[in-house]
CSV table of C-alpha atoms in Angstrom, one decimal:
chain,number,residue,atom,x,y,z
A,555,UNK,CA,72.0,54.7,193.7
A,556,UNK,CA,74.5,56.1,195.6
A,557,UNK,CA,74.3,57.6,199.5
A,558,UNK,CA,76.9,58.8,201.7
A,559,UNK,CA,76.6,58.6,205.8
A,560,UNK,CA,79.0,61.6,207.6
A,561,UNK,CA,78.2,61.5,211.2
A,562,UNK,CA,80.9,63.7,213.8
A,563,UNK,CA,80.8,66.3,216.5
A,564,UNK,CA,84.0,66.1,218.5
A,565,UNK,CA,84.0,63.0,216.4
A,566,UNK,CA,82.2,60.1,215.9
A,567,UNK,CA,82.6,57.3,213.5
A,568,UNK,CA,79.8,56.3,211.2
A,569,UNK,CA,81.5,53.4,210.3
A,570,UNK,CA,80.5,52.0,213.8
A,571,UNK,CA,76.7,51.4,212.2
A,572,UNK,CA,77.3,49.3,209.7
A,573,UNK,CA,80.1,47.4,211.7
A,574,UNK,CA,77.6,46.8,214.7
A,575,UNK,CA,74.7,45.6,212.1
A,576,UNK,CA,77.2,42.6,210.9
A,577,UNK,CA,78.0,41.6,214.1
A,578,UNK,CA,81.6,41.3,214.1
A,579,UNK,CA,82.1,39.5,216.8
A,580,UNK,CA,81.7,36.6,215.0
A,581,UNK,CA,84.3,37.9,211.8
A,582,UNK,CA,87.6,36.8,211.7
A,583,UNK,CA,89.3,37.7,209.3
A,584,UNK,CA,89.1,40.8,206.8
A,585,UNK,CA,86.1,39.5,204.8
A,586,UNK,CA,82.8,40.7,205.1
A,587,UNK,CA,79.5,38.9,203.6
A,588,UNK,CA,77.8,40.6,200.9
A,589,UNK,CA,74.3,42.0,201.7
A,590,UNK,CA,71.3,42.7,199.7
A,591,UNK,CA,71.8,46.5,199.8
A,592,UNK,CA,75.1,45.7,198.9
A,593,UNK,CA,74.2,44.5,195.5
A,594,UNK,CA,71.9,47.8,194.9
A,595,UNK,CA,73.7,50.7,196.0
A,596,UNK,CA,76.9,52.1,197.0
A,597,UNK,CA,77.7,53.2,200.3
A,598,UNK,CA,81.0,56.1,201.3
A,599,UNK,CA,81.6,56.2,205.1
A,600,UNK,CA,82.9,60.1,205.5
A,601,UNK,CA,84.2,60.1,208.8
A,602,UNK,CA,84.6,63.7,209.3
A,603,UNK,CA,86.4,66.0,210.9
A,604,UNK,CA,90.1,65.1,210.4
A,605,UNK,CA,91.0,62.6,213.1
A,606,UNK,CA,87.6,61.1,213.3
A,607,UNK,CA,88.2,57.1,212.3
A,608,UNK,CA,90.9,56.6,210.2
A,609,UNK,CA,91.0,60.3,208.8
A,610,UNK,CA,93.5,62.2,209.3
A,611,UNK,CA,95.3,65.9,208.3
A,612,UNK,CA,98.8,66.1,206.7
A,613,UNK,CA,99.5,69.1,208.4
A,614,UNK,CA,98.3,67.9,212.1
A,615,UNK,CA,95.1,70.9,212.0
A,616,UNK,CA,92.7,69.3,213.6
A,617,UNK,CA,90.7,72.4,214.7
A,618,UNK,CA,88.0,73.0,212.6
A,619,UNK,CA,83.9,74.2,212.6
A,620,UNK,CA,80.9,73.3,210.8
A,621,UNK,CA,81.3,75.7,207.9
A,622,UNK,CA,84.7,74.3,207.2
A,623,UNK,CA,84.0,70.5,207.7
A,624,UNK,CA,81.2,71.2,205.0
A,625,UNK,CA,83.9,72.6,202.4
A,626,UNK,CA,86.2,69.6,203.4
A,627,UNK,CA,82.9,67.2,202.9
A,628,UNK,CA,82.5,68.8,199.8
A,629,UNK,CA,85.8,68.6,198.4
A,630,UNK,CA,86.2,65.0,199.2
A,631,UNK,CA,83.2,64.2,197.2
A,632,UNK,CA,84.9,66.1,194.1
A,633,UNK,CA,88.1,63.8,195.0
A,634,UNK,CA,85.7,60.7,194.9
A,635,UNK,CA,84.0,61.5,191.5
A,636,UNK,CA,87.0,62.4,189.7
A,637,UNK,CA,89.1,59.4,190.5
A,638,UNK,CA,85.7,57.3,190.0
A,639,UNK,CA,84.0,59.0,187.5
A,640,UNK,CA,81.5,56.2,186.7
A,641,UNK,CA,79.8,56.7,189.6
A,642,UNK,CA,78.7,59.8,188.0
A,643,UNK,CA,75.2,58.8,186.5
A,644,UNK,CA,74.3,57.2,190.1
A,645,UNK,CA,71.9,59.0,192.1
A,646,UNK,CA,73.1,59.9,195.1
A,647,UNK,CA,71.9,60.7,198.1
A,648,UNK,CA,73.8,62.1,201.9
A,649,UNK,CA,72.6,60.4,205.4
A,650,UNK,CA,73.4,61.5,208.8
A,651,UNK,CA,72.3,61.2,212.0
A,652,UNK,CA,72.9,62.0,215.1
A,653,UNK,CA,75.3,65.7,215.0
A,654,UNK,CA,75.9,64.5,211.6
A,655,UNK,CA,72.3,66.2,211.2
A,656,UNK,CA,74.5,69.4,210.5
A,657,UNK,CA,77.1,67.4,208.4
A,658,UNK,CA,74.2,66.1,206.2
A,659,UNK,CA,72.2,69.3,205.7
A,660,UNK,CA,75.2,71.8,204.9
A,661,UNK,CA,76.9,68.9,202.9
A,662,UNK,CA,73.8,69.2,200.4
A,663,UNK,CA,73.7,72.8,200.4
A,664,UNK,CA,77.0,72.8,198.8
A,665,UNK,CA,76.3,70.3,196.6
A,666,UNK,CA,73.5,72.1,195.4
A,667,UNK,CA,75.2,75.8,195.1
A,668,UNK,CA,78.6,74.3,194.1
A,669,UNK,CA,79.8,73.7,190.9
A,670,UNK,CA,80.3,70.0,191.1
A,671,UNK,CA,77.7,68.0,189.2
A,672,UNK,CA,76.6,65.4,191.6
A,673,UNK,CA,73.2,64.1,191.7
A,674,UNK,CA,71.8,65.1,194.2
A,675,UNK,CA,68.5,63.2,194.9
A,676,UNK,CA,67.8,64.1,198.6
A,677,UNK,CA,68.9,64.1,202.1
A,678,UNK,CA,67.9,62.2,205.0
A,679,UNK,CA,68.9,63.0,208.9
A,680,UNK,CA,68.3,60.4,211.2
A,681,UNK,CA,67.8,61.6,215.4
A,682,UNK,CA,69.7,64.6,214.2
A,683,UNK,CA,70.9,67.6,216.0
A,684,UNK,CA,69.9,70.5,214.7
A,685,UNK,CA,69.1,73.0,217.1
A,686,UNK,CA,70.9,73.1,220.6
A,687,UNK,CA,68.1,74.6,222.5
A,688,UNK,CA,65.5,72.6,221.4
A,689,UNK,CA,67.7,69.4,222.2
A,690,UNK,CA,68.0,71.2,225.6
A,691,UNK,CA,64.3,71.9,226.4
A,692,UNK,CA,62.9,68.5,224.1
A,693,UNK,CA,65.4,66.4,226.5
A,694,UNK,CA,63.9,67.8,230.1
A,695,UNK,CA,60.1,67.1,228.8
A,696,UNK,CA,61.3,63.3,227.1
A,697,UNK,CA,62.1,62.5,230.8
A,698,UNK,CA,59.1,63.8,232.5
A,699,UNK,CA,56.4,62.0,229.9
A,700,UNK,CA,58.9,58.8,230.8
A,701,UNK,CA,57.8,59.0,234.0
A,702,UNK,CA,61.4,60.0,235.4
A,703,UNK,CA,60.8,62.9,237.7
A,704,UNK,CA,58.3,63.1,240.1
A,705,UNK,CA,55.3,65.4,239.8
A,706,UNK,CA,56.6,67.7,242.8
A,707,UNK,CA,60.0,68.3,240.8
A,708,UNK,CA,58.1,68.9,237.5
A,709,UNK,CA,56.1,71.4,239.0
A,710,UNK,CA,58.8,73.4,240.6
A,711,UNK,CA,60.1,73.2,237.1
A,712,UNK,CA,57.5,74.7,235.2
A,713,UNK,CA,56.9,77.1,238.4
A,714,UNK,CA,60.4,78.5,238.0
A,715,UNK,CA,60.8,77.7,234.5
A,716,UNK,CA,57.8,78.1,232.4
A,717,UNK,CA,55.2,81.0,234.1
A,718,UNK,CA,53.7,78.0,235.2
A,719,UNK,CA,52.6,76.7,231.5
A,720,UNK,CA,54.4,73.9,230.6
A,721,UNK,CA,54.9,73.8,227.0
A,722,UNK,CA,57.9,74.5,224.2
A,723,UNK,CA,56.9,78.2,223.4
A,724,UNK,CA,57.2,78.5,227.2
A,725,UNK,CA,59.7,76.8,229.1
A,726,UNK,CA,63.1,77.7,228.9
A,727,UNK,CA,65.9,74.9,230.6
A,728,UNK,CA,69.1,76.1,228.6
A,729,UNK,CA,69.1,80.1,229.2
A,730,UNK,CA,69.3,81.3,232.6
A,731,UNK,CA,66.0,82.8,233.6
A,732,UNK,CA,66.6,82.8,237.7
A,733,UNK,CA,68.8,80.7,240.6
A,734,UNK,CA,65.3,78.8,241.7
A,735,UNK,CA,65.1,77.9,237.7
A,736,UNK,CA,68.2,76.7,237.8
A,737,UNK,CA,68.8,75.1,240.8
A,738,UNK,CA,65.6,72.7,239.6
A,739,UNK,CA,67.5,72.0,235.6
A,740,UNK,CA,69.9,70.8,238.0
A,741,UNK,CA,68.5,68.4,239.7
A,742,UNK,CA,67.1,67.0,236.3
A,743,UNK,CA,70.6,66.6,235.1
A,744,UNK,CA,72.2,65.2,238.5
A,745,UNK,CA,69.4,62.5,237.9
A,746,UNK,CA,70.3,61.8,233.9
A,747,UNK,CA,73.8,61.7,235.0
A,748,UNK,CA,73.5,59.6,237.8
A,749,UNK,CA,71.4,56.7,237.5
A,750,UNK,CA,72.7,54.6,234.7
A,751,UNK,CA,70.3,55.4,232.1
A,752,UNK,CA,70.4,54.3,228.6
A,753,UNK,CA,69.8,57.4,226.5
A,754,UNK,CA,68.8,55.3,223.3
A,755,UNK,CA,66.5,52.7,224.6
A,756,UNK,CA,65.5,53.0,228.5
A,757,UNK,CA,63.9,50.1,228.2
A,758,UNK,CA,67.1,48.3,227.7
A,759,UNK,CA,70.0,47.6,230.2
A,760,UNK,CA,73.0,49.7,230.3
A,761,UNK,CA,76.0,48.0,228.8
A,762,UNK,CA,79.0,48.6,230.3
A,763,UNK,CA,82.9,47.9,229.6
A,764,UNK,CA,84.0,49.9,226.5
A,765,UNK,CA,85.6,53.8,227.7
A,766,UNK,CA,85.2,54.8,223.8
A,767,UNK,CA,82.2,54.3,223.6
A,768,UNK,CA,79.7,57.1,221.9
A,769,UNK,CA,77.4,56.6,224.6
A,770,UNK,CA,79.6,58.7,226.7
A,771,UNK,CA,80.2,61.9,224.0
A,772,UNK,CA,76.5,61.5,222.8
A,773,UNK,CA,75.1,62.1,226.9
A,774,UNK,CA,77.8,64.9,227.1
A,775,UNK,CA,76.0,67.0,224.0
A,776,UNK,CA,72.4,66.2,225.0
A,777,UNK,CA,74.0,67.4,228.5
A,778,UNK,CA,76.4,69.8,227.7
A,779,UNK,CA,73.4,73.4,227.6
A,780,UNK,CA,71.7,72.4,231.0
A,781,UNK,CA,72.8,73.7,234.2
A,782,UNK,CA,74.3,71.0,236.2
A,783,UNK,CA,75.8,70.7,239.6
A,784,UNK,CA,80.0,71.1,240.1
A,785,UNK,CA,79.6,67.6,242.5
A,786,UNK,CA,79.6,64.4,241.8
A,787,UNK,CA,80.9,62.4,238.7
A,788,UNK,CA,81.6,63.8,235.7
A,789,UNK,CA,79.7,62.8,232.9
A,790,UNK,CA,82.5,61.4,230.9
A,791,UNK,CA,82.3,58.4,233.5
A,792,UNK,CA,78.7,57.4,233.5
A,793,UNK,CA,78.5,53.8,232.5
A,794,UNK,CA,78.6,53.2,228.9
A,795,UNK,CA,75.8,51.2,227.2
A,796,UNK,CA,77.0,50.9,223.7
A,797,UNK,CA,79.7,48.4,223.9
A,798,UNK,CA,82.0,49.0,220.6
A,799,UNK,CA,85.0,47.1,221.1
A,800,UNK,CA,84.5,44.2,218.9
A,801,UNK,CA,84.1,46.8,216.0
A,802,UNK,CA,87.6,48.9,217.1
A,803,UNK,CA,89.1,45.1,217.6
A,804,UNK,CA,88.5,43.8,214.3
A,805,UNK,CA,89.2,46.9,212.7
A,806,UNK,CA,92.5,47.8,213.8
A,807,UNK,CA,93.6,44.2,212.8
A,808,UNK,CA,96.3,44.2,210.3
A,809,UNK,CA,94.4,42.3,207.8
A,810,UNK,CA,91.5,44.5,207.7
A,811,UNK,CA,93.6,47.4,207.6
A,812,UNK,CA,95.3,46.4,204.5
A,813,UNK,CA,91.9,45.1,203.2
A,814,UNK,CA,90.7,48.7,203.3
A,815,UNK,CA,94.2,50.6,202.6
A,816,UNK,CA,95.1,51.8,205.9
A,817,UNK,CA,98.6,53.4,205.7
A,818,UNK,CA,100.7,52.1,208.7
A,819,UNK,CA,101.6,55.5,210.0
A,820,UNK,CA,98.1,56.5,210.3
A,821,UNK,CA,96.5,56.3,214.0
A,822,UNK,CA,94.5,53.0,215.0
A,823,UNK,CA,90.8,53.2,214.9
A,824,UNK,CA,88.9,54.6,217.3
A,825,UNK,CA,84.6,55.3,217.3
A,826,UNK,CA,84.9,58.8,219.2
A,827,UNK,CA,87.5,61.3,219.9
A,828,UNK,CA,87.4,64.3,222.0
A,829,UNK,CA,91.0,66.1,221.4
């Protein structure tokens, strides 16, 4: 068996996943510990778009969109099979979570229209995004059922919002529907932003310390179609809570970059990248 993770927006590395699972704070050198899974299937770590990781472009063209990315996605798994063509027979299977949602799902369309024979046994998407406006809308009722905005503020909400009934088909948080709807998204976002919250667990403490980390660029998407207010701090500052520097240490070691083939002109690692 064969599956392939591709995870990336502005850019994230998927690599970070598997890192974080060894714990490589305790790693020294370049040598990881076989696993279990390891001994059962093959795992590729796309980190996609150009720039993302250790990927990079020859020609420095780092702009790009979704429909492109999936022809580049696509062409590397050609490259793959043809220089390791016994591979072949495995099945094979593409993962993503996470923005890499998109990555995942248009990656196995063109496997599946393209005339590559790769088999294709399914996809999986993990916490994907695949919809922006459901993300939106999904993101202001998460925190209300979490008992994070009061019932006053929830019913302004659904006052200005919804017509009153609070409910998916109804309320609409992204599009601009009037200035008192608005003006109430907003004070929804000042709070996400604000407060310290962990967006994956907020029943777990915030970790702070590490400016790359995704935490940052995954609360700017969730963020990114709600209103929000010109004051106060941007929401590439909030306190990060997904500490990733003992993954970007050990990998940018020299040892672990030769380990993996790491030419020496090619930019250190890093988990996210906004340029």
């Amino acid at each position: 068996m064969k599956k392939i993770e591709t995870e990336s927006q502005i850019g994230f590395s998927t690599f970070r996943r598997r890192a974080s699972e060894l714990d490589l704070r305790h790693i020294q050198n370049a040598e990881i510990a076989c696993r279990v899974e390891d001994m059962v299937a093959n795992v590729i770590f796309l980190e996609t778009p150009a720039e993302v990781g250790f990927s990079y472009d020859d020609n420095k063209k780092y702009s790009t969109d979704d429909d492109e990315t999936s022809f580049a996605n696509y062409a590397a798994l050609q490259h793959f099979f043809e220089k390791f063509p016994q591979f072949k027979i495995n099945e094979f299977y593409v993962i993503g979570e996470s923005y890499g949602g998109v990555y995942a799902s248009t990656l196995s369309v063109r496997i599946l229209e393209g005339p590559a024979n790769i088999n294709l046994k399914g996809f999986a998407i993990g916490n994907g995004f695949l919809d922006r406006e459901m993300l939106a809308n999904s993101l202001v009722f998460f925190i209300y059922y979490h008992g994070l905005v009061d019932t006053e503020l929830w019913k302004n909400l659904t006052k200005h919002c919804c017509g009153d009934k609070a409910s998916q088909e109804s309320c609409n948080f992204v599009g601009y529907v009037s200035s008192d709807c608005e003006t109430q998204v907003i004070k929804v976002t000042d709070f996400l932003q604000n407060k310290g919250l962990n967006i994956y667990n907020l029943y777990s403490e915030c970790h702070s310390g590490d400016p790359n980390s995704r935490y940052v660029f995954d609360k700017r998407n969730m963020l990114r179609y709600l209103p929000k207010s010109q004051k106060g701090r941007d929401v590439s500052y909030d306190p990060t809570c997904l500490n990733s520097s003992n993954v970007r240490k050990w990998i940018n070691q020299p040892l672990v970059r030769k380990a993996i083939h790491i030419p020496s002109h090619i930019q250190n690692w890093k988990l996210c990248r906004s340029e």
